[in-house]
Amino acid sequence: MSDRGYRRPRALSPLREHLRDTFWFAPTVGLLCSFALWWGVSALDAEIVTHLKDEQAYEEIGDLIRFADDARTIVTTVSSAMMTFIGVVFSISLVAVQMASGQLTPRVVRIFVRSRISKLTLTVFLATFAFSLLVLTSYESESDPRRVTSVPLLQSMLTLAMVGLSLLLFIAYVSSTLRLMQVGPVVDRITHESLRVVGRMPGGVREELSLGAETARIGYSGRAGVLREVNVARLVRVARRQEVVLRLIPRIGDFVVPGTPVLAVHGGALSQRMPRYTISVGVERTPQQDLAFGLRQLSDIALRALSPAVNDPTTAVQCLDRIVQLLTAMVHLPLGAVQHRDGAGAVRLVQDGPEWTELVDLAFEEIRWCATRSPQVSRRMLAGMNDVVALAPEDRKGALVRHRELLVKAVERTVPDVIAREFALFPDRQGIR
């Protein structure tokens, strides 16, 4: 096992990640804020009219009424056209998401769902629509400056400002959506998410730790799904209070069903009920704590690109570029079981993780089966393996060498011509220059 210092997760991390995986929270907050903003601005408009009446400035009130009447046409147009605009824009977006998931992998839909610019654009669009409707209720039929009680001056100006902001966000949204439909930005986003997981993993030296006899197991009682995240801080606190060591039995990314043993208790007794809010289970894997999920996504995109129906080896080469980048970032990282400690330095939670050999298999095994049909891919794989072997410590070279030898043998069996075989087995970082 590896000695990894306990790092307290950020506060409300599970809740924050859950909200980022939803598309309803930001627009709902935007609608509530638009109502609060309208209420505050309408009060200011009423105060302005009251102040001008106290100053007997009826001519100025008349000017405000004429300006508000001119702006009313724009506000009416905005309120009637904004919802149609929203429907058209996001209908096109759904088609784009469907095309991207079909060409790459369904896992990339999550990138669109978590896109900040998409949520911000929808939020501002809906807020503008709702705000313009509320502003229309503030217009009075009274045109006499002495009898009018409120003129929606600030409301109208704010509506125009929100329309301008919506147009700017629309440009940014279209640009962002077009980028996410391209292979390069998608694999780059996947890689950066995986590198953040790598950066959060604590380092240390390997050492064996005796956990003591297993005294109990705690089963899972929620709905079936994929184990996405573990609240390490809460489990460490529970184990410290009970003076026990907990061991997480399934890995992050495993599918669990009700009754599945989730926690093993060592060194004491613990309630057979699962501590509340300690694990997050969902319908699909997420990269927050899943070290292997990025490699899984890149491998899926490469495999789809190499399928006979698609036949796009250049996309597979782009995925191999990022796979090599991730393996290079993890080549010196202590892998395997993670030990989380309390404030006193005592191990309280042991969490199993992927070993180096498993990550290398995930990165190359399935792609290697398809690489024999494309010399571009086989050349890039050999170059990437050579690059990682040059950086890997001695105890981690074996897995890479094994995959390299298997690739060479597969190409030799598949390509009978000597010259073509030599070409397919020549390492090239660009595949074919």
CSV table of C-alpha atoms in Angstrom, one decimal:
chain,number,residue,atom,x,y,z
A,1,MET,CA,0.0,0.0,0.0
A,2,SER,CA,1.1,3.6,-0.5
A,3,ASP,CA,1.4,6.1,2.3
A,4,ARG,CA,-0.7,9.0,1.2
A,5,GLY,CA,-1.4,11.8,3.5
A,6,TYR,CA,-5.1,12.6,4.2
A,7,ARG,CA,-6.4,15.6,2.3
A,8,ARG,CA,-9.6,17.1,3.5
A,9,PRO,CA,-11.9,17.5,0.5
A,10,ARG,CA,-13.4,20.9,-0.2
A,11,ALA,CA,-16.5,21.8,1.7
A,12,LEU,CA,-19.8,20.8,0.0
A,13,SER,CA,-17.8,19.1,-2.8
A,14,PRO,CA,-20.4,16.3,-3.4
A,15,LEU,CA,-23.2,18.8,-3.5
A,16,ARG,CA,-21.3,21.1,-5.8
A,17,GLU,CA,-20.5,18.3,-8.2
A,18,HIS,CA,-24.1,17.1,-8.2
A,19,LEU,CA,-25.3,20.5,-9.1
A,20,ARG,CA,-22.7,20.8,-11.9
A,21,ASP,CA,-24.1,17.5,-13.3
A,22,THR,CA,-27.6,19.0,-13.5
A,23,PHE,CA,-29.0,21.5,-16.0
A,24,TRP,CA,-31.9,22.8,-14.0
A,25,PHE,CA,-30.2,24.5,-11.0
A,26,ALA,CA,-28.7,27.5,-12.7
A,27,PRO,CA,-31.7,28.4,-14.8
A,28,THR,CA,-34.0,28.1,-11.8
A,29,VAL,CA,-31.7,30.4,-9.7
A,30,GLY,CA,-31.7,32.8,-12.7
A,31,LEU,CA,-35.5,33.0,-12.8
A,32,LEU,CA,-35.7,33.7,-9.1
A,33,CYS,CA,-33.0,36.3,-9.3
A,34,SER,CA,-34.8,38.0,-12.2
A,35,PHE,CA,-37.9,38.3,-10.1
A,36,ALA,CA,-35.9,39.7,-7.2
A,37,LEU,CA,-34.2,42.1,-9.5
A,38,TRP,CA,-37.4,43.3,-11.0
A,39,TRP,CA,-38.9,43.9,-7.6
A,40,GLY,CA,-35.9,46.0,-6.5
A,41,VAL,CA,-35.7,48.0,-9.7
A,42,SER,CA,-39.5,48.6,-9.8
A,43,ALA,CA,-39.2,50.0,-6.3
A,44,LEU,CA,-36.4,52.4,-7.4
A,45,ASP,CA,-38.6,53.5,-10.3
A,46,ALA,CA,-41.4,54.3,-7.9
A,47,GLU,CA,-39.0,56.2,-5.7
A,48,ILE,CA,-37.8,58.3,-8.6
A,49,VAL,CA,-41.3,59.3,-9.6
A,50,THR,CA,-42.2,60.1,-6.0
A,51,HIS,CA,-39.0,62.3,-5.6
A,52,LEU,CA,-39.8,64.2,-8.8
A,53,LYS,CA,-43.4,64.8,-7.7
A,54,ASP,CA,-42.1,66.2,-4.4
A,55,GLU,CA,-39.9,68.5,-6.4
A,56,GLN,CA,-42.8,69.5,-8.7
A,57,ALA,CA,-40.7,68.3,-11.7
A,58,TYR,CA,-43.7,67.3,-13.8
A,59,GLU,CA,-42.0,68.1,-17.0
A,60,GLU,CA,-39.2,65.7,-16.2
A,61,ILE,CA,-41.8,63.1,-15.4
A,62,GLY,CA,-43.4,63.6,-18.8
A,63,ASP,CA,-40.0,63.1,-20.4
A,64,LEU,CA,-39.6,59.8,-18.5
A,65,ILE,CA,-43.1,58.7,-19.6
A,66,ARG,CA,-42.3,59.4,-23.3
A,67,PHE,CA,-39.0,57.5,-23.0
A,68,ALA,CA,-40.7,54.5,-21.3
A,69,ASP,CA,-43.3,54.5,-24.0
A,70,ASP,CA,-40.6,54.3,-26.7
A,71,ALA,CA,-38.9,51.5,-24.8
A,72,ARG,CA,-42.1,49.6,-24.4
A,73,THR,CA,-42.1,48.6,-28.0
A,74,ILE,CA,-38.7,47.0,-27.6
A,75,VAL,CA,-39.6,45.3,-24.3
A,76,THR,CA,-42.8,43.9,-25.9
A,77,THR,CA,-40.8,42.6,-28.9
A,78,VAL,CA,-38.2,41.0,-26.6
A,79,SER,CA,-40.8,39.3,-24.5
A,80,SER,CA,-42.5,37.8,-27.5
A,81,ALA,CA,-39.4,36.7,-29.4
A,82,MET,CA,-37.1,35.6,-26.6
A,83,MET,CA,-38.8,32.2,-25.9
A,84,THR,CA,-38.9,31.4,-29.6
A,85,PHE,CA,-35.2,32.3,-29.8
A,86,ILE,CA,-34.4,30.0,-26.8
A,87,GLY,CA,-36.3,27.1,-28.4
A,88,VAL,CA,-34.5,27.4,-31.7
A,89,VAL,CA,-31.0,27.8,-30.2
A,90,PHE,CA,-31.2,24.9,-27.8
A,91,SER,CA,-33.0,22.7,-30.4
A,92,ILE,CA,-29.9,23.1,-32.6
A,93,SER,CA,-27.8,22.4,-29.6
A,94,LEU,CA,-29.5,19.1,-28.9
A,95,VAL,CA,-28.9,18.1,-32.5
A,96,ALA,CA,-25.2,19.0,-32.1
A,97,VAL,CA,-24.9,17.0,-28.8
A,98,GLN,CA,-26.5,14.0,-30.5
A,99,MET,CA,-24.1,14.2,-33.4
A,100,ALA,CA,-21.1,14.5,-31.1
A,101,SER,CA,-22.2,11.5,-29.0
A,102,GLY,CA,-22.7,9.4,-32.1
A,103,GLN,CA,-19.3,10.3,-33.6
A,104,LEU,CA,-17.3,10.2,-30.4
A,105,THR,CA,-18.9,8.4,-27.4
A,106,PRO,CA,-22.0,8.9,-25.4
A,107,ARG,CA,-19.8,9.8,-22.4
A,108,VAL,CA,-19.0,13.2,-23.9
A,109,VAL,CA,-22.6,14.3,-23.4
A,110,ARG,CA,-21.6,15.0,-19.9
A,111,ILE,CA,-19.2,17.7,-21.1
A,112,PHE,CA,-22.1,19.6,-22.7
A,113,VAL,CA,-24.2,19.2,-19.5
A,114,ARG,CA,-21.4,20.6,-17.3
A,115,SER,CA,-20.5,23.4,-19.7
A,116,ARG,CA,-20.6,26.7,-17.8
A,117,ILE,CA,-21.3,28.8,-20.9
A,118,SER,CA,-24.3,26.6,-21.9
A,119,LYS,CA,-25.8,27.0,-18.4
A,120,LEU,CA,-25.0,30.7,-18.3
A,121,THR,CA,-26.5,31.3,-21.7
A,122,LEU,CA,-29.8,29.5,-20.9
A,123,THR,CA,-29.9,31.3,-17.5
A,124,VAL,CA,-29.6,34.7,-19.0
A,125,PHE,CA,-32.0,34.0,-21.8
A,126,LEU,CA,-34.7,32.8,-19.4
A,127,ALA,CA,-34.0,35.6,-17.0
A,128,THR,CA,-34.4,38.1,-19.8
A,129,PHE,CA,-37.6,36.6,-20.9
A,130,ALA,CA,-39.1,36.5,-17.4
A,131,PHE,CA,-37.8,40.0,-16.6
A,132,SER,CA,-39.3,41.5,-19.8
A,133,LEU,CA,-42.7,40.0,-18.9
A,134,LEU,CA,-42.5,41.4,-15.4
A,135,VAL,CA,-41.6,44.9,-16.8
A,136,LEU,CA,-44.7,44.9,-19.0
A,137,THR,CA,-46.8,44.6,-15.9
A,138,SER,CA,-45.2,47.8,-14.6
A,139,TYR,CA,-46.4,50.0,-17.5
A,140,GLU,CA,-49.4,52.2,-16.6
A,141,SER,CA,-52.1,53.4,-19.0
A,142,GLU,CA,-52.1,56.8,-17.2
A,143,SER,CA,-50.1,59.4,-19.1
A,144,ASP,CA,-50.8,62.4,-16.8
A,145,PRO,CA,-47.5,63.2,-15.0
A,146,ARG,CA,-49.5,64.4,-11.9
A,147,ARG,CA,-51.3,61.1,-11.6
A,148,VAL,CA,-48.8,58.5,-12.6
A,149,THR,CA,-47.3,56.5,-9.7
A,150,SER,CA,-44.4,54.7,-11.4
A,151,VAL,CA,-42.5,54.9,-14.7
A,152,PRO,CA,-40.5,51.8,-15.6
A,153,LEU,CA,-37.4,53.7,-16.6
A,154,LEU,CA,-34.7,51.7,-14.9
A,155,GLN,CA,-36.6,48.5,-15.7
A,156,SER,CA,-36.6,49.3,-19.5
A,157,MET,CA,-33.0,50.2,-19.5
A,158,LEU,CA,-32.1,47.0,-17.6
A,159,THR,CA,-34.1,45.0,-20.1
A,160,LEU,CA,-32.1,46.5,-23.0
A,161,ALA,CA,-28.9,45.7,-21.2
A,162,MET,CA,-30.0,42.1,-20.6
A,163,VAL,CA,-30.8,41.8,-24.3
A,164,GLY,CA,-27.3,43.0,-25.2
A,165,LEU,CA,-25.8,40.5,-22.7
A,166,SER,CA,-27.9,37.8,-24.3
A,167,LEU,CA,-26.6,38.6,-27.7
A,168,LEU,CA,-23.0,38.5,-26.5
A,169,LEU,CA,-23.5,35.2,-24.7
A,170,PHE,CA,-25.2,33.8,-27.8
A,171,ILE,CA,-22.0,34.4,-29.8
A,172,ALA,CA,-19.9,32.8,-27.0
A,173,TYR,CA,-22.2,29.9,-26.8
A,174,VAL,CA,-22.2,29.2,-30.5
A,175,SER,CA,-18.4,29.4,-30.5
A,176,SER,CA,-18.1,27.0,-27.5
A,177,THR,CA,-20.6,24.5,-28.9
A,178,LEU,CA,-18.8,24.4,-32.2
A,179,ARG,CA,-15.5,23.7,-30.4
A,180,LEU,CA,-17.1,20.9,-28.4
A,181,MET,CA,-18.2,19.3,-31.7
A,182,GLN,CA,-14.5,18.9,-32.7
A,183,VAL,CA,-12.4,16.0,-31.6
A,184,GLY,CA,-9.4,18.0,-30.4
A,185,PRO,CA,-11.2,20.2,-27.8
A,186,VAL,CA,-13.2,17.2,-26.5
A,187,VAL,CA,-10.2,15.0,-25.9
A,188,ASP,CA,-8.4,18.0,-24.4
A,189,ARG,CA,-11.2,18.6,-21.9
A,190,ILE,CA,-11.2,14.9,-21.0
A,191,THR,CA,-7.4,15.1,-20.5
A,192,HIS,CA,-7.6,18.2,-18.3
A,193,GLU,CA,-10.3,16.6,-16.1
A,194,SER,CA,-8.1,13.5,-15.6
A,195,LEU,CA,-5.0,15.6,-14.9
A,196,ARG,CA,-6.9,17.4,-12.1
A,197,VAL,CA,-7.7,14.0,-10.6
A,198,VAL,CA,-4.0,13.1,-10.9
A,199,GLY,CA,-3.0,16.3,-9.2
A,200,ARG,CA,-5.3,15.7,-6.3
A,201,MET,CA,-3.8,12.3,-5.5
A,202,PRO,CA,-1.5,12.5,-2.5
A,203,GLY,CA,2.0,11.2,-2.9
A,204,GLY,CA,4.3,9.2,-0.6
A,205,VAL,CA,6.3,6.0,-0.4
A,206,ARG,CA,4.9,2.5,-0.4
A,207,GLU,CA,4.7,0.6,2.8
A,208,GLU,CA,2.7,-2.4,4.0
A,209,LEU,CA,0.1,-1.8,6.7
A,210,SER,CA,-1.6,-4.4,8.8
A,211,LEU,CA,-5.3,-3.5,9.2
A,212,GLY,CA,-6.0,-6.1,11.8
A,213,ALA,CA,-8.8,-8.6,11.6
A,214,GLU,CA,-12.0,-7.7,9.8
A,215,THR,CA,-14.7,-7.4,12.4
A,216,ALA,CA,-17.8,-6.4,10.3
A,217,ARG,CA,-19.0,-5.4,6.8
A,218,ILE,CA,-21.5,-2.7,6.0
A,219,GLY,CA,-23.8,-3.3,3.0
A,220,TYR,CA,-25.1,-0.8,0.6
A,221,SER,CA,-28.9,0.0,0.9
A,222,GLY,CA,-29.5,2.6,-1.7
A,223,ARG,CA,-30.5,2.4,-5.3
A,224,ALA,CA,-28.3,0.4,-7.8
A,225,GLY,CA,-25.8,2.4,-9.7
A,226,VAL,CA,-22.2,3.3,-10.3
A,227,LEU,CA,-20.1,4.3,-7.3
A,228,ARG,CA,-19.1,7.9,-8.3
A,229,GLU,CA,-17.6,9.5,-5.2
A,230,VAL,CA,-16.7,8.9,-1.6
A,231,ASN,CA,-16.9,11.6,1.1
A,232,VAL,CA,-13.5,10.8,2.5
A,233,ALA,CA,-13.7,13.5,5.3
A,234,ARG,CA,-16.9,12.1,6.7
A,235,LEU,CA,-15.7,8.5,6.7
A,236,VAL,CA,-12.5,9.5,8.4
A,237,ARG,CA,-14.4,11.3,11.1
A,238,VAL,CA,-16.7,8.3,11.6
A,239,ALA,CA,-13.7,5.9,11.9
A,240,ARG,CA,-11.9,8.2,14.3
A,241,ARG,CA,-14.9,8.5,16.6
A,242,GLN,CA,-15.3,4.7,16.7
A,243,GLU,CA,-11.5,4.0,16.8
A,244,VAL,CA,-11.7,1.7,13.8
A,245,VAL,CA,-10.2,1.5,10.3
A,246,LEU,CA,-12.5,1.4,7.4
A,247,ARG,CA,-11.8,-0.2,4.0
A,248,LEU,CA,-13.8,0.7,0.9
A,249,ILE,CA,-14.5,-2.6,-0.8
A,250,PRO,CA,-15.7,-1.5,-4.3
A,251,ARG,CA,-13.6,0.8,-6.4
A,252,ILE,CA,-14.7,4.1,-7.7
A,253,GLY,CA,-16.5,3.3,-11.0
A,254,ASP,CA,-17.8,-0.1,-9.8
A,255,PHE,CA,-21.5,-0.9,-10.2
A,256,VAL,CA,-23.1,-1.6,-6.8
A,257,VAL,CA,-26.6,-3.1,-6.0
A,258,PRO,CA,-28.5,-3.1,-2.8
A,259,GLY,CA,-26.9,-5.5,-0.4
A,260,THR,CA,-23.4,-5.2,-1.9
A,261,PRO,CA,-20.7,-5.0,0.9
A,262,VAL,CA,-19.3,-1.5,0.7
A,263,LEU,CA,-17.2,-1.0,3.8
A,264,ALA,CA,-15.2,-3.4,5.8
A,265,VAL,CA,-14.5,-2.6,9.5
A,266,HIS,CA,-11.2,-3.5,11.0
A,267,GLY,CA,-10.2,-3.3,14.7
A,268,GLY,CA,-13.5,-2.7,16.3
A,269,ALA,CA,-17.3,-2.5,16.1
A,270,LEU,CA,-19.4,-0.2,14.0
A,271,SER,CA,-23.1,0.2,13.3
A,272,GLN,CA,-24.2,-2.0,10.4
A,273,ARG,CA,-25.9,1.0,8.8
A,274,MET,CA,-24.2,3.0,6.2
A,275,PRO,CA,-23.1,6.4,7.5
A,276,ARG,CA,-25.2,9.1,5.8
A,277,TYR,CA,-23.9,11.1,2.9
A,278,THR,CA,-20.7,9.1,2.7
A,279,ILE,CA,-20.9,7.7,-0.9
A,280,SER,CA,-22.4,9.0,-4.1
A,281,VAL,CA,-24.0,6.5,-6.5
A,282,GLY,CA,-25.3,7.6,-9.9
A,283,VAL,CA,-26.2,6.2,-13.3
A,284,GLU,CA,-22.8,6.7,-14.9
A,285,ARG,CA,-19.1,7.3,-14.0
A,286,THR,CA,-17.7,10.7,-13.3
A,287,PRO,CA,-14.1,11.9,-13.2
A,288,GLN,CA,-14.1,13.6,-9.8
A,289,GLN,CA,-12.3,10.7,-8.0
A,290,ASP,CA,-12.1,8.1,-10.9
A,291,LEU,CA,-8.5,8.0,-12.0
A,292,ALA,CA,-9.2,5.5,-14.8
A,293,PHE,CA,-12.3,7.2,-16.3
A,294,GLY,CA,-10.3,9.6,-18.5
A,295,LEU,CA,-8.5,6.7,-20.1
A,296,ARG,CA,-11.7,4.8,-20.5
A,297,GLN,CA,-13.3,7.7,-22.5
A,298,LEU,CA,-10.2,8.2,-24.7
A,299,SER,CA,-10.1,4.5,-25.4
A,300,ASP,CA,-13.8,4.5,-26.3
A,301,ILE,CA,-13.4,7.4,-28.7
A,302,ALA,CA,-10.4,5.7,-30.3
A,303,LEU,CA,-12.2,2.4,-30.7
A,304,ARG,CA,-15.2,4.0,-32.3
A,305,ALA,CA,-12.9,5.9,-34.7
A,306,LEU,CA,-11.2,2.6,-35.7
A,307,SER,CA,-14.4,0.7,-36.3
A,308,PRO,CA,-15.0,-0.2,-39.9
A,309,ALA,CA,-18.2,1.9,-40.0
A,310,VAL,CA,-16.2,5.1,-39.1
A,311,ASN,CA,-12.6,4.3,-40.2
A,312,ASP,CA,-11.0,7.5,-38.8
A,313,PRO,CA,-7.5,6.6,-37.7
A,314,THR,CA,-6.5,10.3,-37.3
A,315,THR,CA,-9.0,10.6,-34.4
A,316,ALA,CA,-7.5,7.5,-32.8
A,317,VAL,CA,-4.0,9.1,-33.1
A,318,GLN,CA,-5.3,12.2,-31.3
A,319,CYS,CA,-6.6,10.0,-28.5
A,320,LEU,CA,-3.3,8.2,-28.3
A,321,ASP,CA,-1.5,11.5,-27.9
A,322,ARG,CA,-3.6,12.2,-24.8
A,323,ILE,CA,-3.3,8.7,-23.5
A,324,VAL,CA,0.4,9.0,-23.6
A,325,GLN,CA,0.2,12.3,-21.8
A,326,LEU,CA,-1.9,10.8,-19.0
A,327,LEU,CA,0.4,7.8,-18.6
A,328,THR,CA,3.4,10.1,-18.5
A,329,ALA,CA,1.7,12.1,-15.7
A,330,MET,CA,1.0,8.9,-13.7
A,331,VAL,CA,4.2,7.0,-14.4
A,332,HIS,CA,5.9,8.1,-11.1
A,333,LEU,CA,2.7,8.4,-9.1
A,334,PRO,CA,2.2,5.9,-6.2
A,335,LEU,CA,-0.8,3.8,-7.3
A,336,GLY,CA,-2.9,1.1,-5.7
A,337,ALA,CA,-4.5,1.4,-2.3
A,338,VAL,CA,-4.8,4.9,-0.8
A,339,GLN,CA,-4.5,5.4,2.9
A,340,HIS,CA,-6.4,8.4,4.4
A,341,ARG,CA,-5.3,9.6,7.8
A,342,ASP,CA,-6.9,11.6,10.5
A,343,GLY,CA,-5.4,14.7,12.1
A,344,ALA,CA,-3.2,12.6,14.4
A,345,GLY,CA,-1.7,10.7,11.5
A,346,ALA,CA,-3.6,7.4,12.2
A,347,VAL,CA,-4.9,5.5,9.1
A,348,ARG,CA,-8.7,5.6,9.2
A,349,LEU,CA,-9.7,4.8,5.6
A,350,VAL,CA,-8.2,2.5,3.0
A,351,GLN,CA,-9.4,3.0,-0.5
A,352,ASP,CA,-8.5,0.6,-3.3
A,353,GLY,CA,-7.4,2.1,-6.6
A,354,PRO,CA,-6.0,0.9,-10.0
A,355,GLU,CA,-2.5,-0.3,-10.3
A,356,TRP,CA,-0.1,0.8,-13.0
A,357,THR,CA,-0.5,-2.5,-15.0
A,358,GLU,CA,-4.3,-2.0,-15.0
A,359,LEU,CA,-4.0,1.5,-16.3
A,360,VAL,CA,-1.6,0.5,-19.1
A,361,ASP,CA,-4.0,-2.4,-20.0
A,362,LEU,CA,-6.9,0.0,-20.1
A,363,ALA,CA,-4.9,2.4,-22.3
A,364,PHE,CA,-3.6,0.0,-24.9
A,365,GLU,CA,-5.3,-3.4,-24.8
A,366,GLU,CA,-8.5,-2.7,-26.8
A,367,ILE,CA,-6.9,-0.2,-29.1
A,368,ARG,CA,-4.1,-2.7,-29.9
A,369,TRP,CA,-6.6,-5.2,-31.2
A,370,CYS,CA,-7.8,-2.7,-33.8
A,371,ALA,CA,-4.4,-1.0,-34.5
A,372,THR,CA,-3.3,-3.8,-36.9
A,373,ARG,CA,-5.7,-2.5,-39.6
A,374,SER,CA,-4.1,1.0,-39.6
A,375,PRO,CA,-0.3,1.6,-39.9
A,376,GLN,CA,-0.9,5.2,-38.7
A,377,VAL,CA,-2.2,3.9,-35.4
A,378,SER,CA,0.4,1.1,-34.9
A,379,ARG,CA,3.2,3.6,-35.6
A,380,ARG,CA,1.8,6.1,-33.1
A,381,MET,CA,1.3,3.4,-30.5
A,382,LEU,CA,4.9,2.2,-30.7
A,383,ALA,CA,6.2,5.7,-30.5
A,384,GLY,CA,4.0,6.4,-27.5
A,385,MET,CA,5.0,3.2,-25.7
A,386,ASN,CA,8.7,4.0,-26.3
A,387,ASP,CA,8.2,7.5,-24.9
A,388,VAL,CA,6.6,6.2,-21.7
A,389,VAL,CA,9.1,3.4,-21.3
A,390,ALA,CA,11.9,6.0,-21.4
A,391,LEU,CA,10.4,7.8,-18.5
A,392,ALA,CA,9.1,4.8,-16.5
A,393,PRO,CA,11.0,3.3,-13.5
A,394,GLU,CA,12.3,-0.2,-13.9
A,395,ASP,CA,9.4,-1.8,-12.1
A,396,ARG,CA,6.9,-0.3,-14.5
A,397,LYS,CA,8.6,-0.9,-17.8
A,398,GLY,CA,7.3,-4.5,-18.0
A,399,ALA,CA,3.7,-3.8,-18.7
A,400,LEU,CA,4.6,-1.4,-21.5
A,401,VAL,CA,7.2,-3.8,-23.0
A,402,ARG,CA,4.6,-6.5,-23.0
A,403,HIS,CA,2.1,-4.5,-24.9
A,404,ARG,CA,4.8,-3.4,-27.4
A,405,GLU,CA,5.7,-7.0,-28.1
A,406,LEU,CA,2.1,-8.0,-28.5
A,407,LEU,CA,1.5,-5.2,-31.0
A,408,VAL,CA,4.6,-6.3,-33.0
A,409,LYS,CA,3.4,-9.9,-33.1
A,410,ALA,CA,-0.1,-8.8,-34.1
A,411,VAL,CA,1.2,-6.7,-37.0
A,412,GLU,CA,3.5,-9.5,-38.1
A,413,ARG,CA,0.5,-11.9,-38.2
A,414,THR,CA,-1.8,-9.5,-40.0
A,415,VAL,CA,0.6,-7.9,-42.6
A,416,PRO,CA,2.3,-10.5,-44.7
A,417,ASP,CA,4.3,-8.1,-46.9
A,418,VAL,CA,7.8,-7.4,-45.4
A,419,ILE,CA,8.0,-3.8,-46.6
A,420,ALA,CA,4.5,-2.9,-45.4
A,421,ARG,CA,5.2,-4.6,-42.1
A,422,GLU,CA,8.4,-2.6,-41.6
A,423,PHE,CA,6.4,0.6,-42.4
A,424,ALA,CA,3.7,-0.3,-39.9
A,425,LEU,CA,6.2,-1.0,-37.1
A,426,PHE,CA,8.2,2.1,-37.5
A,427,PRO,CA,7.6,4.4,-34.4
A,428,ASP,CA,6.2,7.8,-35.4
A,429,ARG,CA,4.7,10.4,-33.0
A,430,GLN,CA,2.5,11.7,-35.8
A,431,GLY,CA,1.5,8.3,-37.0
A,432,ILE,CA,2.3,9.0,-40.7
A,433,ARG,CA,4.1,12.2,-41.3
